Amino acid sequence: MNDERGCSVCQPGKENYEHFTTRLRGKSVRRTQYDYCTPDGELFACVGADIDDCRKKRDEWLRRREGKNG
């Protein structure tokens, strides 16, 4: 998902994601790291509870982005 420098390798118009486990308040929790690159090359990245959560955040970001451009 990232190159050797830690930069996203997401292609325009595509999404990349991977699941990972971390500790939160002493409990092991599964999270999703998500990247989406717009067709014009702007990158959106987030961490969410699951892929659906991340896509919801992406869609909200796209709506706000379109509002600024419209």
CSV table of C-alpha atoms in Angstrom, one decimal:
chain,number,residue,atom,x,y,z
A,1,MET,CA,0.0,0.0,0.0
A,2,ASN,CA,3.0,2.3,0.6
A,3,ASP,CA,6.4,2.6,-1.0
A,4,GLU,CA,9.7,2.3,0.8
A,5,ARG,CA,9.4,5.9,2.0
A,6,GLY,CA,5.9,5.4,3.4
A,7,CYS,CA,4.1,7.2,0.6
A,8,SER,CA,0.9,5.9,-0.8
A,9,VAL,CA,1.1,4.1,-4.1
A,10,CYS,CA,-2.6,4.4,-4.9
A,11,GLN,CA,-3.3,4.9,-8.6
A,12,PRO,CA,-5.7,7.7,-9.8
A,13,GLY,CA,-9.4,6.5,-9.6
A,14,LYS,CA,-8.5,3.5,-7.4
A,15,GLU,CA,-8.6,2.6,-3.7
A,16,ASN,CA,-6.2,0.6,-1.6
A,17,TYR,CA,-6.8,-0.7,1.9
A,18,GLU,CA,-5.3,-3.1,4.4
A,19,HIS,CA,-6.5,-4.4,7.8
A,20,PHE,CA,-4.3,-4.2,10.9
A,21,THR,CA,-4.7,-5.0,14.6
A,22,THR,CA,-3.8,-2.5,17.3
A,23,ARG,CA,-4.4,-2.1,21.0
A,24,LEU,CA,-7.0,0.4,22.2
A,25,ARG,CA,-7.6,0.8,25.9
A,26,GLY,CA,-5.9,-2.5,26.6
A,27,LYS,CA,-8.0,-4.4,24.0
A,28,SER,CA,-6.9,-5.8,20.7
A,29,VAL,CA,-9.0,-4.1,17.9
A,30,ARG,CA,-9.0,-4.6,14.1
A,31,ARG,CA,-8.9,-1.4,12.0
A,32,THR,CA,-8.6,-0.6,8.3
A,33,GLN,CA,-6.1,1.8,6.7
A,34,TYR,CA,-7.7,3.2,3.5
A,35,ASP,CA,-6.4,5.3,0.6
A,36,TYR,CA,-8.4,6.6,-2.3
A,37,CYS,CA,-6.9,8.6,-5.2
A,38,THR,CA,-9.4,10.7,-7.2
A,39,PRO,CA,-9.1,10.6,-11.0
A,40,ASP,CA,-7.4,13.9,-10.9
A,41,GLY,CA,-4.8,12.7,-8.4
A,42,GLU,CA,-5.9,14.0,-5.1
A,43,LEU,CA,-5.3,11.6,-2.2
A,44,PHE,CA,-7.8,10.8,0.6
A,45,ALA,CA,-6.5,8.6,3.5
A,46,CYS,CA,-8.1,7.5,6.7
A,47,VAL,CA,-8.3,4.8,9.3
A,48,GLY,CA,-11.7,3.3,10.1
A,49,ALA,CA,-13.4,0.4,11.9
A,50,ASP,CA,-13.8,-1.5,8.6
A,51,ILE,CA,-13.9,-0.9,4.9
A,52,ASP,CA,-17.5,0.3,4.9
A,53,ASP,CA,-16.6,2.9,7.6
A,54,CYS,CA,-13.7,4.1,5.5
A,55,ARG,CA,-15.8,4.3,2.3
A,56,LYS,CA,-18.4,6.3,4.2
A,57,LYS,CA,-15.7,8.8,5.3
A,58,ARG,CA,-14.5,8.9,1.7
A,59,ASP,CA,-18.0,9.6,0.3
A,60,GLU,CA,-18.4,12.4,2.9
A,61,TRP,CA,-15.1,13.9,1.9
A,62,LEU,CA,-16.0,13.7,-1.8
A,63,ARG,CA,-19.3,15.5,-1.1
A,64,ARG,CA,-17.5,18.3,0.7
A,65,ARG,CA,-14.9,18.5,-2.0
A,66,GLU,CA,-17.5,18.8,-4.7
A,67,GLY,CA,-19.2,21.5,-2.7
A,68,LYS,CA,-16.0,23.6,-2.8
A,69,ASN,CA,-15.6,23.1,-6.5
A,70,GLY,CA,-19.2,23.7,-7.4
